[in-house]
Coordinates of C-alpha atoms in Angstrom, one line a residue:
M1 CA -32.7 2.9 -0.2
S2 CA -31.7 6.7 -0.1
D3 CA -28.1 7.8 0.4
N4 CA -28.2 9.1 3.9
Q5 CA -30.0 5.7 4.9
V6 CA -27.0 3.9 3.3
S7 CA -24.4 5.9 5.3
S8 CA -26.4 5.5 8.6
L9 CA -26.6 1.4 8.4
D10 CA -26.1 -0.4 11.4
L11 CA -24.2 -3.4 10.6
R12 CA -25.0 -5.1 14.0
Q13 CA -28.7 -5.3 12.9
P14 CA -29.4 -8.8 11.7
L15 CA -31.9 -7.4 8.7
V16 CA -28.9 -5.3 7.5
K17 CA -26.5 -8.5 7.8
L18 CA -28.6 -10.5 5.5
E19 CA -29.4 -7.9 3.2
L20 CA -25.2 -7.6 2.9
L21 CA -25.2 -11.4 2.5
V22 CA -27.9 -11.3 -0.1
A23 CA -25.8 -8.4 -2.2
F24 CA -22.7 -10.6 -2.0
L25 CA -24.2 -13.7 -3.3
I26 CA -25.8 -12.1 -6.1
S27 CA -22.8 -10.4 -6.6
I28 CA -21.2 -14.0 -7.5
I29 CA -23.9 -15.6 -9.5
L30 CA -23.9 -11.9 -11.9
H31 CA -20.1 -12.9 -11.9
V32 CA -21.1 -16.3 -13.2
T33 CA -23.5 -15.2 -15.5
S34 CA -21.2 -12.1 -16.9
A35 CA -18.8 -15.3 -17.8
R36 CA -21.1 -17.6 -19.1
H37 CA -22.5 -14.9 -21.8
G38 CA -19.0 -13.9 -22.8
L39 CA -18.9 -10.6 -20.7
E40 CA -16.1 -8.3 -19.7
T41 CA -15.4 -9.5 -16.0
S42 CA -15.2 -5.8 -14.8
A43 CA -18.6 -5.3 -16.4
W44 CA -21.0 -6.9 -13.7
L45 CA -20.8 -4.0 -11.5
R46 CA -22.2 -1.2 -14.2
P47 CA -25.1 0.6 -12.8
A48 CA -26.6 -0.5 -16.1
H49 CA -26.9 -4.1 -15.0
F50 CA -28.6 -3.2 -11.9
E51 CA -30.9 -0.2 -13.2
D52 CA -32.2 -3.1 -16.1
H53 CA -31.8 -6.4 -13.7
P54 CA -35.9 -7.4 -13.0
F55 CA -34.7 -7.5 -9.2
H56 CA -34.1 -4.3 -9.0
K57 CA -37.1 -3.2 -10.9
R58 CA -39.0 -5.2 -8.0
G59 CA -37.4 -3.3 -5.7
F60 CA -35.0 -6.3 -4.2
G61 CA -33.4 -4.8 -1.0
A62 CA -30.1 -6.1 -2.3
F63 CA -30.0 -4.6 -5.7
R64 CA -31.3 -1.0 -4.0
L65 CA -28.1 -1.6 -1.8
F66 CA -26.1 -2.3 -4.9
S67 CA -27.5 0.7 -6.8
V68 CA -26.5 3.3 -4.8
F69 CA -23.1 2.0 -4.6
S70 CA -23.0 2.0 -8.6
P71 CA -20.9 5.1 -9.8
C72 CA -23.6 7.1 -11.4
R73 CA -25.7 7.1 -8.2
R74 CA -22.7 8.2 -5.4
Q75 CA -20.4 10.1 -8.2
R76 CA -17.7 8.0 -7.2
P77 CA -15.8 5.7 -9.9
S78 CA -16.1 2.0 -9.7
P79 CA -13.2 0.7 -7.6
F80 CA -12.1 -2.2 -9.6
H81 CA -10.8 0.7 -12.7
K82 CA -8.2 1.6 -10.2
I83 CA -6.7 -2.1 -9.4
P84 CA -3.6 -1.9 -11.9
A85 CA -3.0 -5.7 -13.4
P86 CA 0.1 -7.3 -12.2
V87 CA 3.6 -7.2 -14.2
H88 CA 3.6 -8.9 -17.6
D89 CA 0.0 -10.1 -17.0
S90 CA -2.7 -9.2 -19.4
S91 CA -5.2 -11.5 -18.0
P92 CA -8.5 -9.8 -16.1
I93 CA -7.9 -9.3 -12.5
S94 CA -9.2 -12.2 -10.3
F95 CA -12.7 -12.5 -8.8
R96 CA -11.0 -12.6 -5.2
D97 CA -9.4 -9.5 -5.3
K98 CA -12.6 -7.9 -7.1
I99 CA -14.4 -8.8 -4.1
L100 CA -11.5 -7.3 -1.6
V101 CA -11.6 -3.8 -3.5
W102 CA -15.4 -4.2 -3.4
L103 CA -15.3 -4.8 0.6
L104 CA -13.0 -1.9 0.8
W105 CA -14.8 0.3 -1.2
M106 CA -18.1 -0.6 1.1
T107 CA -16.1 0.2 4.0
Q108 CA -15.3 3.7 2.9
T109 CA -19.2 4.2 1.8
L110 CA -20.7 2.7 5.0
N111 CA -19.2 4.3 8.2
T112 CA -16.2 2.4 9.0
S113 CA -16.4 0.1 12.0
T114 CA -14.0 -1.3 14.0
P115 CA -14.5 -4.8 12.7
L116 CA -14.2 -3.9 9.2
L117 CA -10.7 -1.7 9.8
A118 CA -8.9 -4.7 9.7
L119 CA -10.3 -5.3 6.1
K120 CA -10.0 -2.1 5.1
L121 CA -5.8 -1.9 5.9
M122 CA -5.3 -5.3 4.4
C123 CA -7.2 -4.0 1.0
C124 CA -5.2 -1.2 1.0
F125 CA -1.9 -2.9 0.9
Q126 CA -3.3 -5.4 -1.7
N127 CA -4.4 -2.6 -3.7
W128 CA -0.8 -1.1 -3.1
I129 CA 1.3 -4.5 -3.8
L130 CA -0.9 -4.4 -7.5
Q131 CA 0.2 -0.4 -8.1
Q132 CA 4.2 -1.6 -7.3
H133 CA 3.9 -4.4 -9.6
Q134 CA 2.5 -2.0 -12.3
D135 CA 4.8 1.1 -11.8
L136 CA 7.8 -1.6 -11.8
G137 CA 6.8 -2.7 -15.0
E138 CA 6.8 0.5 -16.5
L139 CA 10.2 1.1 -15.4
V140 CA 11.5 -1.7 -16.4
N141 CA 10.0 -1.7 -19.8
A142 CA 11.6 2.0 -20.1
L143 CA 15.1 0.8 -18.8
S144 CA 14.9 -2.1 -21.5
L145 CA 15.1 0.5 -24.3
N146 CA 18.3 1.1 -22.8
C147 CA 19.4 5.2 -23.6
K148 CA 16.9 5.3 -26.3
V149 CA 14.4 7.4 -24.4
P150 CA 14.9 10.6 -23.3
D151 CA 15.3 12.3 -19.5
D152 CA 12.4 14.6 -20.7
E153 CA 10.0 10.7 -20.8
L154 CA 11.7 9.2 -18.2
K155 CA 11.2 12.2 -15.9
P156 CA 7.5 12.0 -15.7
L157 CA 8.0 8.3 -14.7
V158 CA 10.1 9.0 -11.7
E159 CA 7.3 11.5 -10.9
K160 CA 4.6 8.8 -11.4
S161 CA 6.1 6.6 -8.7
I162 CA 7.1 9.3 -6.2
K163 CA 2.9 10.4 -6.4
H164 CA 2.2 6.8 -6.1
F165 CA 4.5 6.6 -2.7
E166 CA 2.9 10.0 -1.5
E167 CA -0.9 8.8 -1.9
Y168 CA -0.4 5.5 -0.2
H169 CA 1.3 7.1 2.7
G170 CA -1.6 9.8 2.6
R171 CA -4.3 6.8 2.9
R172 CA -2.2 5.6 6.0
A173 CA -1.8 8.7 7.7
L174 CA -5.7 8.7 7.7
M175 CA -6.3 5.0 8.5
A176 CA -3.9 5.3 11.6
Q177 CA -5.8 8.0 12.9
H178 CA -8.4 5.1 13.8
Y179 CA -5.6 2.8 15.2
A180 CA -2.1 3.1 14.5
P181 CA -0.5 0.3 16.3
S182 CA -1.9 -2.0 13.6
F183 CA 0.8 -0.5 11.2
F184 CA 4.0 -1.1 13.3
Y185 CA 3.0 -5.0 13.4
P186 CA 0.8 -5.2 10.7
T187 CA -0.9 -8.6 10.4
W188 CA -1.0 -8.1 6.0
C189 CA 2.7 -8.3 6.2
T190 CA 4.7 -11.5 6.6
S191 CA 6.8 -11.6 9.7
F192 CA 10.1 -11.6 7.5
E193 CA 8.7 -8.1 6.2
T194 CA 7.8 -6.5 9.6
A195 CA 11.6 -7.9 10.9
F196 CA 13.0 -4.6 8.8
F197 CA 10.4 -1.9 9.7
W198 CA 11.7 1.1 11.2
I199 CA 8.4 3.0 12.4
G200 CA 6.1 1.4 10.0
G201 CA 8.1 0.8 7.1
C202 CA 11.4 0.7 5.9
R203 CA 14.6 2.9 7.0
P204 CA 15.0 6.1 4.7
S205 CA 18.4 5.4 4.7
L206 CA 17.8 2.2 2.8
A207 CA 17.6 4.1 -0.5
F208 CA 21.4 5.0 -0.3
R209 CA 22.4 1.5 0.8
L210 CA 20.6 0.6 -2.4
V211 CA 22.5 3.3 -4.0
Y212 CA 26.3 2.1 -3.0
S213 CA 25.3 -1.5 -3.7
V214 CA 23.6 -1.0 -7.1
C215 CA 26.5 1.2 -8.3
G216 CA 29.1 -1.4 -7.1
T217 CA 27.4 -4.3 -9.0
E218 CA 26.9 -2.2 -12.1
L219 CA 30.2 -0.8 -12.0
S220 CA 31.7 -4.6 -11.6
G221 CA 29.6 -5.6 -14.4
Q222 CA 30.5 -2.7 -16.8
L223 CA 34.3 -2.5 -16.0
S224 CA 35.5 -3.7 -19.3
E225 CA 33.2 -1.2 -21.1
I226 CA 33.7 1.9 -18.8
L227 CA 37.4 1.2 -19.4
R228 CA 36.7 1.8 -23.4
G229 CA 35.3 4.9 -22.6
E230 CA 31.2 3.6 -23.2
R231 CA 28.8 5.0 -20.9
K232 CA 25.3 3.6 -19.9
G233 CA 23.9 6.2 -17.9
N234 CA 22.8 4.2 -14.8
L235 CA 24.0 4.2 -11.6
A236 CA 27.3 3.1 -12.2
D237 CA 28.1 6.1 -14.2
I238 CA 27.4 8.6 -10.8
S239 CA 30.1 11.1 -10.7
A240 CA 32.0 12.2 -8.0
H241 CA 30.0 15.5 -7.4
Q242 CA 26.9 13.2 -7.2
M243 CA 28.4 11.0 -4.6
E244 CA 29.4 13.9 -2.6
M245 CA 26.0 15.4 -2.4
I246 CA 24.5 11.7 -2.0
N247 CA 26.9 11.1 1.4
T248 CA 25.5 14.7 2.7
L249 CA 22.0 13.7 2.5
H250 CA 22.6 10.3 3.6
C251 CA 24.5 11.9 6.7
K252 CA 21.8 14.2 7.2
T253 CA 18.6 11.6 6.9
V254 CA 20.3 9.7 9.5
R255 CA 20.4 12.4 12.3
E256 CA 16.7 12.8 11.5
E257 CA 16.3 9.2 12.0
D258 CA 18.2 9.0 15.2
M259 CA 15.9 11.8 16.1
M260 CA 12.9 10.3 15.1
S261 CA 14.0 6.9 17.3
T262 CA 14.6 9.0 20.5
R263 CA 10.9 10.4 20.1
M264 CA 9.8 6.6 19.6
E265 CA 11.3 5.6 22.7
E266 CA 9.6 8.9 24.6
I267 CA 6.2 7.8 23.0
A268 CA 6.8 4.0 24.6
D269 CA 7.5 5.8 28.0
E270 CA 4.7 7.4 28.1
P271 CA 1.5 7.0 31.4
L272 CA 1.0 3.1 30.1
A273 CA 3.8 2.0 32.3
M274 CA 2.6 4.4 35.5
L275 CA -0.8 2.8 34.7
A276 CA 0.0 -0.5 34.7
T277 CA 2.3 -0.5 38.1
S278 CA -0.5 1.6 39.5
A279 CA -3.4 -0.9 38.9
G280 CA -5.1 -2.8 41.2
R281 CA -4.9 -5.9 39.4
V282 CA -3.1 -7.1 36.4
G283 CA -4.8 -6.2 33.1
E284 CA -7.0 -4.2 35.3
W285 CA -9.6 -1.3 32.7
S286 CA -10.5 1.7 33.6
K287 CA -11.3 5.1 32.0
E288 CA -7.6 6.3 32.4
L289 CA -6.2 3.6 31.1
V290 CA -8.7 4.0 28.0
R291 CA -7.4 7.6 27.5
A292 CA -3.8 6.9 27.4
M293 CA -4.5 4.1 24.9
D294 CA -6.2 6.7 22.7
A295 CA -3.5 9.3 23.5
H296 CA -0.7 6.7 22.9
S297 CA -2.2 5.5 19.5
L298 CA -2.5 9.3 18.3
S299 CA 1.3 9.5 19.2
L300 CA 1.9 6.4 17.1
A301 CA -0.2 8.0 14.2
S302 CA 1.8 11.0 14.8
I303 CA 5.1 10.0 14.0
L304 CA 3.9 7.2 11.4
A305 CA 3.1 10.0 9.2
D306 CA 6.2 12.1 10.1
A307 CA 8.3 9.0 9.1
D308 CA 6.6 8.7 6.0
K309 CA 7.3 12.3 5.3
L310 CA 11.0 11.5 5.8
R311 CA 10.9 8.4 3.5
I312 CA 9.0 10.5 0.7
S313 CA 11.4 13.8 1.0
T314 CA 14.7 11.4 1.1
L315 CA 13.1 9.7 -1.9
K316 CA 12.6 13.2 -3.6
E317 CA 16.0 14.6 -2.7
L318 CA 17.6 11.8 -3.7
M319 CA 16.1 11.8 -7.0
A320 CA 16.8 15.4 -7.6
I321 CA 20.6 14.4 -7.2
L322 CA 20.4 11.4 -9.8
T323 CA 19.5 12.0 -13.4
P324 CA 16.4 10.9 -14.7
F325 CA 17.7 7.2 -15.9
Q326 CA 20.0 6.8 -12.6
G327 CA 16.3 7.2 -10.8
V328 CA 14.4 4.5 -13.0
D329 CA 17.4 2.2 -11.8
L330 CA 17.1 2.9 -8.5
L331 CA 13.4 3.2 -8.3
I332 CA 13.9 -0.6 -9.9
S333 CA 16.0 -1.7 -7.6
I334 CA 13.6 -0.1 -4.8
K335 CA 10.8 -1.7 -5.8
K336 CA 12.1 -5.1 -6.5
L337 CA 13.5 -5.0 -2.8
H338 CA 10.5 -4.2 -1.4
L339 CA 7.9 -7.1 -3.8
S340 CA 10.8 -9.7 -3.4
M341 CA 10.7 -9.4 0.1
H342 CA 7.0 -9.9 0.5
E343 CA 6.9 -13.1 -1.8
W344 CA 10.3 -14.5 0.2
G345 CA 8.0 -14.0 3.5
K346 CA 4.9 -15.4 2.1
T347 CA 6.7 -18.6 0.7
K348 CA 9.0 -18.9 4.3
E349 CA 5.5 -18.9 6.3
L350 CA 3.9 -21.9 3.4
Q351 CA 7.2 -24.0 4.2
L352 CA 6.7 -23.5 8.1
R353 CA 3.2 -24.2 7.9
K354 CA 3.7 -27.6 6.1
P355 CA 3.8 -30.5 8.1
A356 CA 7.3 -31.9 9.1
A357 CA 8.5 -34.9 6.6
P358 CA 8.4 -38.4 8.6

């Protein structure tokens, strides 16, 4: 099976569905076999295993499909080497996570179709959560060394975290071109998380509220040390000049948020309302409606990309004001808040699903 044939696969064909199912089942067998023989859990997708396998030599279709997906044939790295491990957890990546990311990789290799879009979005978010955990672990480890780590070693950590933010927002912008409304009430987030959303994410001004909050908390906790003239270099040690610059940036960010909120209201008032009132019956489908919905989705994708740019630019400008040590301190608070809200929301939804005690 050539690369061109793979790129033109029609997932609606029963034979293709069967071949993908067989490939999936074989991947499970390979995983179990590698575990029994003590192989590394990430080794079961390496191309050598497919080229040497007797099923592959006999031309078995599923293995032909797998060999095309292998890095040496597609010139792509295995997706599993990109999955960061959770913080403080040296255990191998779970088989479920491997399958999810393999499916994501498969949807990127094949032509993206609507039924696979939701899975692709979910995998992107789950990979981002894992990346957040890894970044948080590195930042916490650096800060735990107190002031012993020089600024020239902390600065790359800050830049690395911001780069990961940019990469994630870049992937969001590309996928939003397919169906942007998914990002405004994402099914891969909990309802608790989405209750705090502003145009597909947190408000950029949230970073300033965290600065004020963490600064006050650390200041009260280190008051006796500060009175003795001791300094830790964290957010409690923000100077008056830094605070003035932060307040100026805060006001500028709030003005830009207000402008985007107004723009969002204008998008909501676009022709969809007129089409709904002029329709002969409720929910009537028409070509004009399809064009209007597509235009509405593209408008949402545009404002989502602009909101993400504002989130990134605000964070970059804020980091330029803070010292590297203070920047690490703030990034830890941002990541802890994001990850904690995700976990709190999942816990709350599990509690709501439980039947009430008689």
